[in-house]
Amino acid sequence: MQWPPPWRRSPLVSATPPPGPTTGLLRPRRVSEAGDSSTEGARTGHSHYVTPAESAMERRSQPFPSLRPASPTNAPAHGRGSDCTAKEPPLANVCRQNYGAAQDPVEPAGRRSASHVTGSSLGKAEVACGRRWRWAELVANSSWSPAGRATEMKVKMLSRNPDNYVRETKLDLQRVPRNYDPALHPFEVPREYVRALNATKLERVFAKPFLASLDGHRDGVNCLAKHPENLATVLSGACDGEVRIWNLTQRNCIRTIQAHEGFVRGICTRFCGTSFFTVGDDKTVKQWKMDGPGYGDEEEPLHTILGKTVYTGIDHHWKEAVFATCGQQVDIWDEQRTNPICSMTWGFDSISSVKFNPIETFLLGSCASDRNIVLYDMRQATPLKKVILDMRTNTICWNPMEAFIFTAANEDYNLYTFDMRALDTPVMVHMDHVSAVLDVDYSPTGKEFVSASFDKSIRIFPVDKSRSREVYHTKRMQHVICVKWTSDSKYIMCGSDEMNIRLWKANASEKLGVLTSREKAAKDYNQKLKEKFQHYPHIKRIARHRHLPKSIYSQIQEQRIMKEARRRKEVNRIKHSKPGSVPIVSEKKKHVVAVVK
Amino acid sequence: MNVNQVAENLALSHQEELVDLPKNYPLSENEDEGDSDGERKHQKLLEAISSLDGKNRRKLAERSEASLKVSEFSVSSEGSGEKLVLADLLEPIKTSSSLATVKKQLNRVKSKKVVELPLNKEKIEQIHREVAFSKTSQVLSKWDPIILKNQQAEQLVFPLGKEQPAIAPIEHALSGWKARTPLEQEIFNLLHKNKQPVTDPLLTPMEKASLQAMSLEEAKMHRAELQRARALQSYYEAKARKEKKIKSKKYHRVVKKGKAKKALKEFEQLRKVNPAAALEELEKIEKARMMERMSLKHQNSGKWAKSKAIMAKYDLEARQAMQEQLAKNKELTQKLQVASESEEEEGGTEVEELLVPHVVNEVQMNVDGPNPWMFRSCTSDTKEAATQEDPEQLPELAAHEVSASGAEERPVAEEEILLREFEERQSLRKRSELNQDAEPASSQETKDSSSQEVLSELRALSQKLKEKHQSRKQKASSEGTVPQVQREEPAPEEAEPLLLQRSERVQTLEELEELGKEDCFQNKELPRPLLEGQQSERTPNNRPDAPKEKKEKEQLINLQNFLTTQSPSVRSLAVPTIIEELEDEEERDQRQMIKEAFAGDDVIRDFLKEKREAVEASKPKDVDLTLPGWGEWGGVGLKPSAKKRRQFLIKAPEGPPRKDKNLPNVIISEKRNIHAAAHQVQVLPYPFTHHRQFERTIQTPIGSTWNTQRAFQKLTTPKVVTKPGHIIKPIKAEDVGYQSSSRSDLPVIQRNPKRITTRHNKEEKL
């Protein structure tokens, strides 16, 4: 081993091939050729190191054997020629050797390996090369003699086998020899930090979540439903009783039905995707075919059930031909019958929404306007438990991957994630909205959920975090009434007051479409870097930064002040009263009024 | 109709159906099957007639017979309101012995309780709900492990598909595979030639044969045996190796000695059992002795011994080593002697040693060694020893005291009483049961009657004790001069102030003086200077003690750096501590404890030193650019001239004043770089419990620049992978290996199941 390693030596010494007039234009490092002149002998005392750039040049030069000088007098001319070749921009494959590592500002180029030398220090090497070559020529001219030829010098050289670094075909992966010894990489952490910083910045740069707006409704969109089998199909019900079916890929409406008079209160698809149900203000439950009527046929529901009271919500069972409606009570319906199989009630208030558990399908959850959430067991036709919160819950959504977890969207700007076995304390309180939360839907992966709020924004919360990771809003989006996360977990739809359905990316900066493997690797790496350095103040600040409309922003400030005041008051009260007389209630428990058995 | 009959009827009815009595309303109907007599039939008839007109009840109530309460219907609509008690009914049957079975049944009925009122509807619903809830939550709990698994999974790929089929065994793959390339063929040829198995039972024929040769159990046993043997062997080897490696000479000496002892024992045994063999052994030993005598092995004539001999003049160890060798030689060359003689000698010495009390020896050792803790324990030891001596005499003494009416002065007894007093304070718990009978009276007595003499006596005693120590010391070391002892002996009173002086603290001294005022002793008026004078006068006399006393004086002076110095009681003898303990034992104990805990700690000085170091370290350093040998002669032992050095020394600029310059008890680190701080994590992030953990996660690079391709891929696997365009369905019980509930989710209380079947048919049409 030599020290300093070749790439650390100055290019003047190492990167210059010692040319001799008799040697080939670009093959100066063969021993027999190199030992031609005495001056060269003196110089070749240094071991010579071949950089890939040189080897590349060498390879290129081979088709021109005729350039070999015929006589010493030709040498200067060829020297110039060699100058030209040296000054040529580096070859494509030479440059590409560096692709493995992202080029970042701090990376000291050419420090690591021979392959790196080519990247940025090549320019310097070229210049030096040029000077050297000329100088070498001059010397050679003066001392050119047969006597010089006769002298034999022992030359020490490093020789490299091209097999080790030249790939057989261009389809092979580039060999990038590296020494992974940590002692040689003292700046790992700073470099990764910078990369993480860049990744975070780029994420913010590319965060363009809004994809499309589907317009066509003539009143506020009141409810949304996903097609269970088809990703591209979405159903929506509006406040004027109109139901529309949309194609997301084409971003247009494919069918319009005037389903009810007054609001369409609820819409749900059958588990097989052949039909869907709607409930409206006209006290009817209607079942519709998913496919449109034939040419000339009238648009008619498959079944219509006329009830005694208004139904405010509907949900279909995940496996069987049963659906549930809510209104005065929770009714379980058989699809084929006009009377409910059973009705379950607990208390006397209107129930705003009912949802089937997607995993343990006999479970139902509902929320009523008397601030409670009630769970039912369909098999035993009995309510199970009731939890009363501070304010009314608008809707709930079950986690599709965790059977006993559900999240409730509450009027008090918060969302509460409950474990249904222990209702007295929510698992997590999600707070970021500044107005009533109207709807919530889980990502099909069960890791996140999206919530729609009256504050004209939707937010994405990780299940295990109390703060949102993302907030979406546009200038024109009004109170968001309903929201759905598509079944491939990539998109989010929201329907709002101003008659539009909007399509968002679930991951704001994600690149859509097919990724190459390298893109994928880079994406994963960046993601990991962001995770790794997420606690660093700069990165954290950039990652958390969001632009918010003034209304929301000022509301947040206000909320913060109010919260702080409340907290201070509580602290003061504790401080100035007898120890233990003022109980310290955790944030989680604060919002649960009671659990009724 | 008399009472007996009714009872009989009742009993009969019970015989027929064993239902609880209160519910058994239609008694009369059952009676038809029973035996019938005229009266009964008549009764029945009456009944039938009365029931015809429908005013049955009223009629019953109207009946004015005495047997109203025990009517067959056993209910009276308007009776006195009394409850019918079974005992009432049983009373009449008691006499008849033939109805034993009936009685038994009735008793059984008696034990049954009255059915309680049904709960109200809400309550019932609540119970239903609770039961349903507990059932449901039980059902849900089966998901716990799956959810936990998913949460902890390194990677989750959605949609959650079924698990990949297991990799087929190689044989299956091989069955459809043929060697095609020449290399493959060659390999197969080789394999076949060597009869290597290609497919399933991966055994060569030889292996098979060997397997068949031995039965399984046999082979197992054999193997186990071999294993055991091997294990034992390796164990012994390891032990031997370890022993061999031990460098301690002492250990080897001990081992050798042990071996010799063992040999001797064996020899003894042999002598008893087999004299001839013993004789042979003896010869062997004799021979060894002769060999030793012939050799010059242990006669200080070797190279080593000679070198030691030179050193021996100055080096005590060397001398010792030589002596040891000589002793060994002597031992080896000595003829075997009768064991008893030597034993006797040893016994004699032991007795001598025993004559010297144990306590004294220990104290002496303490005097030598400066370790206060040892000393502490030792003083307590002495006390304990003293007390242990005492208790034997105690009871009788106490008795003496009681009989001798207290006022009597008996010096010896007094001493002992005093001793006992402080010992009692010291370790009351220990000997409370021992002293219980004798102590209270005697101690009180002493306190009352001779409280004044106590101190004086104590002083005398301590003096004596001290003398004893010294004399022992002198005896033991045999260095002390006789006149010194003589001078000391006649003047115990003189020594007293000295003893007082010796107490470690001024406070105690003053207190003693205060106490001394009450004393009738003459030296209470002795002023302190005089005491000191006495001391100074004494010091030349007491040669070995002098420096110690000086030290003590210093300690008295140095009391203010209490923390830094070692505890001043290093050398004080038992007596002063005793006095002190009499005064304020608890306080002392406390202090002692603190002292022990912080022994050798000087926090302030340490801090100052630390701060000085920190300041030094933070000062900018001068840069010396002198090149030795440049412009003048250089070489080993030559230094560049002062002028040169001055010329090439770049003085570091004086830095800004330190922030803690005027804060003597604060170190403010000025290392913190504000610019870097902006990029540093200020608070330990949540899941981490120690900053090391966090730093470690940061320091592990994940990029491909520092990791191999495989590691890079592994490090950057995303936690959740979703495939675009794939619908992710909710998790299903079947997916994770649970059985989904076979029952339909439909409510239990479906009204007509027929409809459902039709529904299912229709559903298919849909």
PDB file of N, CA, C and O in Angstrom, chain B residues 84-130:
ATOM      1  N   LEU B  84     -97.794 -18.920  55.686  1.00  0.00           N
ATOM      2  CA  LEU B  84     -97.814 -20.336  56.032  1.00  0.00           C
ATOM      3  C   LEU B  84     -96.386 -20.806  56.164  1.00  0.00           C
ATOM      4  O   LEU B  84     -95.563 -20.626  55.238  1.00  0.00           O
ATOM      5  N   VAL B  85     -96.084 -21.336  57.300  1.00  0.00           N
ATOM      6  CA  VAL B  85     -94.725 -21.813  57.522  1.00  0.00           C
ATOM      7  C   VAL B  85     -94.743 -23.323  57.471  1.00  0.00           C
ATOM      8  O   VAL B  85     -95.675 -23.966  57.984  1.00  0.00           O
ATOM      9  N   LEU B  86     -93.757 -23.830  56.877  1.00  0.00           N
ATOM     10  CA  LEU B  86     -93.710 -25.277  56.677  1.00  0.00           C
ATOM     11  C   LEU B  86     -93.711 -26.022  57.998  1.00  0.00           C
ATOM     12  O   LEU B  86     -94.272 -27.099  58.130  1.00  0.00           O
ATOM     13  N   ALA B  87     -93.092 -25.391  58.971  1.00  0.00           N
ATOM     14  CA  ALA B  87     -92.996 -26.038  60.283  1.00  0.00           C
ATOM     15  C   ALA B  87     -94.383 -26.343  60.858  1.00  0.00           C
ATOM     16  O   ALA B  87     -94.591 -27.373  61.498  1.00  0.00           O
ATOM     17  N   ASP B  88     -95.275 -25.427  60.583  1.00  0.00           N
ATOM     18  CA  ASP B  88     -96.641 -25.636  61.076  1.00  0.00           C
ATOM     19  C   ASP B  88     -97.244 -26.913  60.511  1.00  0.00           C
ATOM     20  O   ASP B  88     -97.935 -27.670  61.189  1.00  0.00           O
ATOM     21  N   LEU B  89     -96.932 -27.091  59.245  1.00  0.00           N
ATOM     22  CA  LEU B  89     -97.487 -28.281  58.597  1.00  0.00           C
ATOM     23  C   LEU B  89     -96.813 -29.547  59.087  1.00  0.00           C
ATOM     24  O   LEU B  89     -97.396 -30.604  59.140  1.00  0.00           O
ATOM     25  N   LEU B  90     -95.581 -29.391  59.412  1.00  0.00           N
ATOM     26  CA  LEU B  90     -94.815 -30.576  59.789  1.00  0.00           C
ATOM     27  C   LEU B  90     -95.158 -31.076  61.193  1.00  0.00           C
ATOM     28  O   LEU B  90     -94.959 -32.235  61.504  1.00  0.00           O
ATOM     29  N   GLU B  91     -95.605 -30.174  61.982  1.00  0.00           N
ATOM     30  CA  GLU B  91     -95.842 -30.510  63.383  1.00  0.00           C
ATOM     31  C   GLU B  91     -96.647 -31.789  63.564  1.00  0.00           C
ATOM     32  O   GLU B  91     -96.226 -32.688  64.288  1.00  0.00           O
ATOM     33  N   PRO B  92     -97.783 -31.869  62.896  1.00  0.00           N
ATOM     34  CA  PRO B  92     -98.622 -33.053  63.120  1.00  0.00           C
ATOM     35  C   PRO B  92     -97.979 -34.356  62.655  1.00  0.00           C
ATOM     36  O   PRO B  92     -98.276 -35.408  63.223  1.00  0.00           O
ATOM     37  N   ILE B  93     -97.106 -34.300  61.641  1.00  0.00           N
ATOM     38  CA  ILE B  93     -96.580 -35.588  61.168  1.00  0.00           C
ATOM     39  C   ILE B  93     -95.510 -36.135  62.072  1.00  0.00           C
ATOM     40  O   ILE B  93     -95.079 -37.264  61.899  1.00  0.00           O
ATOM     41  N   LYS B  94     -95.046 -35.329  62.941  1.00  0.00           N
ATOM     42  CA  LYS B  94     -93.910 -35.752  63.758  1.00  0.00           C
ATOM     43  C   LYS B  94     -94.179 -37.067  64.459  1.00  0.00           C
ATOM     44  O   LYS B  94     -93.282 -37.898  64.632  1.00  0.00           O
ATOM     45  N   THR B  95     -95.407 -37.223  64.840  1.00  0.00           N
ATOM     46  CA  THR B  95     -95.730 -38.405  65.644  1.00  0.00           C
ATOM     47  C   THR B  95     -95.698 -39.697  64.829  1.00  0.00           C
ATOM     48  O   THR B  95     -95.200 -40.708  65.282  1.00  0.00           O
ATOM     49  N   SER B  96     -96.173 -39.569  63.613  1.00  0.00           N
ATOM     50  CA  SER B  96     -96.261 -40.802  62.830  1.00  0.00           C
ATOM     51  C   SER B  96     -94.910 -41.135  62.206  1.00  0.00           C
ATOM     52  O   SER B  96     -94.309 -40.332  61.501  1.00  0.00           O
ATOM     53  N   SER B  97     -94.470 -42.324  62.495  1.00  0.00           N
ATOM     54  CA  SER B  97     -93.128 -42.706  62.037  1.00  0.00           C
ATOM     55  C   SER B  97     -93.145 -43.244  60.614  1.00  0.00           C
ATOM     56  O   SER B  97     -92.104 -43.384  59.970  1.00  0.00           O
ATOM     57  N   SER B  98     -94.308 -43.544  60.121  1.00  0.00           N
ATOM     58  CA  SER B  98     -94.372 -44.165  58.802  1.00  0.00           C
ATOM     59  C   SER B  98     -94.099 -43.168  57.677  1.00  0.00           C
ATOM     60  O   SER B  98     -93.921 -43.540  56.537  1.00  0.00           O
ATOM     61  N   LEU B  99     -94.072 -41.907  58.033  1.00  0.00           N
ATOM     62  CA  LEU B  99     -93.959 -40.898  56.965  1.00  0.00           C
ATOM     63  C   LEU B  99     -92.534 -40.327  56.859  1.00  0.00           C
ATOM     64  O   LEU B  99     -92.328 -39.144  56.589  1.00  0.00           O
ATOM     65  N   ALA B 100     -91.589 -41.167  57.087  1.00  0.00           N
ATOM     66  CA  ALA B 100     -90.193 -40.690  57.106  1.00  0.00           C
ATOM     67  C   ALA B 100     -89.800 -40.083  55.761  1.00  0.00           C
ATOM     68  O   ALA B 100     -89.171 -39.017  55.705  1.00  0.00           O
ATOM     69  N   THR B 101     -90.163 -40.778  54.716  1.00  0.00           N
ATOM     70  CA  THR B 101     -89.763 -40.282  53.385  1.00  0.00           C
ATOM     71  C   THR B 101     -90.405 -38.936  53.099  1.00  0.00           C
ATOM     72  O   THR B 101     -89.767 -38.044  52.533  1.00  0.00           O
ATOM     73  N   VAL B 102     -91.609 -38.828  53.503  1.00  0.00           N
ATOM     74  CA  VAL B 102     -92.317 -37.570  53.277  1.00  0.00           C
ATOM     75  C   VAL B 102     -91.604 -36.430  53.992  1.00  0.00           C
ATOM     76  O   VAL B 102     -91.405 -35.339  53.454  1.00  0.00           O
ATOM     77  N   LYS B 103     -91.227 -36.770  55.211  1.00  0.00           N
ATOM     78  CA  LYS B 103     -90.532 -35.748  56.000  1.00  0.00           C
ATOM     79  C   LYS B 103     -89.262 -35.282  55.282  1.00  0.00           C
ATOM     80  O   LYS B 103     -88.968 -34.096  55.187  1.00  0.00           O
ATOM     81  N   LYS B 104     -88.582 -36.271  54.784  1.00  0.00           N
ATOM     82  CA  LYS B 104     -87.330 -35.941  54.111  1.00  0.00           C
ATOM     83  C   LYS B 104     -87.580 -34.986  52.947  1.00  0.00           C
ATOM     84  O   LYS B 104     -86.899 -33.980  52.763  1.00  0.00           O
ATOM     85  N   GLN B 105     -88.600 -35.363  52.194  1.00  0.00           N
ATOM     86  CA  GLN B 105     -88.891 -34.525  51.025  1.00  0.00           C
ATOM     87  C   GLN B 105     -89.291 -33.114  51.451  1.00  0.00           C
ATOM     88  O   GLN B 105     -88.883 -32.117  50.834  1.00  0.00           O
ATOM     89  N   LEU B 106     -90.047 -33.081  52.504  1.00  0.00           N
ATOM     90  CA  LEU B 106     -90.475 -31.767  52.974  1.00  0.00           C
ATOM     91  C   LEU B 106     -89.296 -30.927  53.435  1.00  0.00           C
ATOM     92  O   LEU B 106     -89.227 -29.717  53.188  1.00  0.00           O
ATOM     93  N   ASN B 107     -88.391 -31.614  54.095  1.00  0.00           N
ATOM     94  CA  ASN B 107     -87.195 -30.899  54.533  1.00  0.00           C
ATOM     95  C   ASN B 107     -86.448 -30.316  53.354  1.00  0.00           C
ATOM     96  O   ASN B 107     -85.920 -29.210  53.396  1.00  0.00           O
ATOM     97  N   ARG B 108     -86.400 -31.118  52.307  1.00  0.00           N
ATOM     98  CA  ARG B 108     -85.715 -30.654  51.116  1.00  0.00           C
ATOM     99  C   ARG B 108     -86.406 -29.402  50.568  1.00  0.00           C
ATOM    100  O   ARG B 108     -85.770 -28.449  50.146  1.00  0.00           O
ATOM    101  N   VAL B 109     -87.684 -29.458  50.600  1.00  0.00           N
ATOM    102  CA  VAL B 109     -88.459 -28.320  50.125  1.00  0.00           C
ATOM    103  C   VAL B 109     -88.138 -27.084  50.961  1.00  0.00           C
ATOM    104  O   VAL B 109     -88.003 -25.977  50.452  1.00  0.00           O
ATOM    105  N   LYS B 110     -87.965 -27.370  52.247  1.00  0.00           N
ATOM    106  CA  LYS B 110     -87.728 -26.264  53.164  1.00  0.00           C
ATOM    107  C   LYS B 110     -86.449 -25.489  52.799  1.00  0.00           C
ATOM    108  O   LYS B 110     -86.375 -24.268  52.953  1.00  0.00           O
ATOM    109  N   SER B 111     -85.498 -26.252  52.340  1.00  0.00           N
ATOM    110  CA  SER B 111     -84.214 -25.602  52.066  1.00  0.00           C
ATOM    111  C   SER B 111     -84.284 -24.674  50.852  1.00  0.00           C
ATOM    112  O   SER B 111     -83.454 -23.797  50.679  1.00  0.00           O
ATOM    113  N   LYS B 112     -85.253 -24.898  50.006  1.00  0.00           N
ATOM    114  CA  LYS B 112     -85.340 -24.058  48.798  1.00  0.00           C
ATOM    115  C   LYS B 112     -85.814 -22.667  49.162  1.00  0.00           C
ATOM    116  O   LYS B 112     -86.644 -22.483  50.053  1.00  0.00           O
ATOM    117  N   LYS B 113     -85.273 -21.715  48.389  1.00  0.00           N
ATOM    118  CA  LYS B 113     -85.587 -20.341  48.736  1.00  0.00           C
ATOM    119  C   LYS B 113     -86.755 -19.837  47.905  1.00  0.00           C
ATOM    120  O   LYS B 113     -87.049 -20.358  46.831  1.00  0.00           O
ATOM    121  N   VAL B 114     -87.284 -18.796  48.400  1.00  0.00           N
ATOM    122  CA  VAL B 114     -88.392 -18.162  47.691  1.00  0.00           C
ATOM    123  C   VAL B 114     -87.838 -17.404  46.492  1.00  0.00           C
ATOM    124  O   VAL B 114     -86.801 -16.754  46.590  1.00  0.00           O
ATOM    125  N   VAL B 115     -88.452 -17.523  45.377  1.00  0.00           N
ATOM    126  CA  VAL B 115     -87.990 -16.828  44.180  1.00  0.00           C
ATOM    127  C   VAL B 115     -88.172 -15.336  44.366  1.00  0.00           C
ATOM    128  O   VAL B 115     -89.207 -14.868  44.829  1.00  0.00           O
ATOM    129  N   GLU B 116     -87.091 -14.604  43.986  1.00  0.00           N
ATOM    130  CA  GLU B 116     -87.162 -13.167  44.191  1.00  0.00           C
ATOM    131  C   GLU B 116     -87.980 -12.513  43.098  1.00  0.00           C
ATOM    132  O   GLU B 116     -88.240 -13.108  42.050  1.00  0.00           O
ATOM    133  N   LEU B 117     -88.289 -11.284  43.359  1.00  0.00           N
ATOM    134  CA  LEU B 117     -89.033 -10.499  42.378  1.00  0.00           C
ATOM    135  C   LEU B 117     -88.194 -10.317  41.118  1.00  0.00           C
ATOM    136  O   LEU B 117     -86.985 -10.108  41.212  1.00  0.00           O
ATOM    137  N   PRO B 118     -88.793 -10.378  39.967  1.00  0.00           N
ATOM    138  CA  PRO B 118     -88.023 -10.101  38.752  1.00  0.00           C
ATOM    139  C   PRO B 118     -87.591  -8.637  38.735  1.00  0.00           C
ATOM    140  O   PRO B 118     -88.296  -7.764  39.236  1.00  0.00           O
ATOM    141  N   LEU B 119     -86.374  -8.410  38.118  1.00  0.00           N
ATOM    142  CA  LEU B 119     -85.852  -7.037  38.081  1.00  0.00           C
ATOM    143  C   LEU B 119     -86.667  -6.206  37.108  1.00  0.00           C
ATOM    144  O   LEU B 119     -87.362  -6.750  36.242  1.00  0.00           O
ATOM    145  N   ASN B 120     -86.502  -4.913  37.245  1.00  0.00           N
ATOM    146  CA  ASN B 120     -87.191  -4.068  36.285  1.00  0.00           C
ATOM    147  C   ASN B 120     -86.483  -4.119  34.932  1.00  0.00           C
ATOM    148  O   ASN B 120     -85.354  -4.576  34.812  1.00  0.00           O
ATOM    149  N   LYS B 121     -87.131  -3.615  33.946  1.00  0.00           N
ATOM    150  CA  LYS B 121     -86.709  -3.804  32.565  1.00  0.00           C
ATOM    151  C   LYS B 121     -85.323  -3.203  32.304  1.00  0.00           C
ATOM    152  O   LYS B 121     -84.467  -3.805  31.644  1.00  0.00           O
ATOM    153  N   GLU B 122     -85.113  -2.003  32.837  1.00  0.00           N
ATOM    154  CA  GLU B 122     -83.841  -1.324  32.567  1.00  0.00           C
ATOM    155  C   GLU B 122     -82.670  -2.135  33.100  1.00  0.00           C
ATOM    156  O   GLU B 122     -81.648  -2.304  32.450  1.00  0.00           O
ATOM    157  N   LYS B 123     -82.917  -2.638  34.306  1.00  0.00           N
ATOM    158  CA  LYS B 123     -81.860  -3.404  34.944  1.00  0.00           C
ATOM    159  C   LYS B 123     -81.525  -4.641  34.111  1.00  0.00           C
ATOM    160  O   LYS B 123     -80.361  -4.965  33.879  1.00  0.00           O
ATOM    161  N   ILE B 124     -82.582  -5.285  33.670  1.00  0.00           N
ATOM    162  CA  ILE B 124     -82.379  -6.494  32.866  1.00  0.00           C
ATOM    163  C   ILE B 124     -81.632  -6.160  31.593  1.00  0.00           C
ATOM    164  O   ILE B 124     -80.668  -6.839  31.214  1.00  0.00           O
ATOM    165  N   GLU B 125     -82.000  -5.072  30.987  1.00  0.00           N
ATOM    166  CA  GLU B 125     -81.324  -4.676  29.747  1.00  0.00           C
ATOM    167  C   GLU B 125     -79.856  -4.396  30.008  1.00  0.00           C
ATOM    168  O   GLU B 125     -78.980  -4.779  29.226  1.00  0.00           O
ATOM    169  N   GLN B 126     -79.631  -3.738  31.112  1.00  0.00           N
ATOM    170  CA  GLN B 126     -78.241  -3.419  31.437  1.00  0.00           C
ATOM    171  C   GLN B 126     -77.418  -4.689  31.604  1.00  0.00           C
ATOM    172  O   GLN B 126     -76.292  -4.792  31.116  1.00  0.00           O
ATOM    173  N   ILE B 127     -78.027  -5.639  32.281  1.00  0.00           N
ATOM    174  CA  ILE B 127     -77.303  -6.907  32.481  1.00  0.00           C
ATOM    175  C   ILE B 127     -77.037  -7.571  31.140  1.00  0.00           C
ATOM    176  O   ILE B 127     -75.930  -8.035  30.865  1.00  0.00           O
ATOM    177  N   HIS B 128     -78.052  -7.558  30.302  1.00  0.00           N
ATOM    178  CA  HIS B 128     -77.873  -8.126  28.971  1.00  0.00           C
ATOM    179  C   HIS B 128     -76.721  -7.449  28.252  1.00  0.00           C
ATOM    180  O   HIS B 128     -75.860  -8.102  27.654  1.00  0.00           O
ATOM    181  N   ARG B 129     -76.716  -6.138  28.349  1.00  0.00           N
ATOM    182  CA  ARG B 129     -75.685  -5.372  27.656  1.00  0.00           C
ATOM    183  C   ARG B 129     -74.307  -5.722  28.194  1.00  0.00           C
ATOM    184  O   ARG B 129     -73.344  -5.916  27.431  1.00  0.00           O
ATOM    185  N   GLU B 130     -74.239  -5.798  29.494  1.00  0.00           N
ATOM    186  CA  GLU B 130     -72.932  -6.070  30.083  1.00  0.00           C
ATOM    187  C   GLU B 130     -72.404  -7.426  29.660  1.00  0.00           C
ATOM    188  O   GLU B 130     -71.234  -7.583  29.314  1.00  0.00           O
TER     189      GLU B 130
END
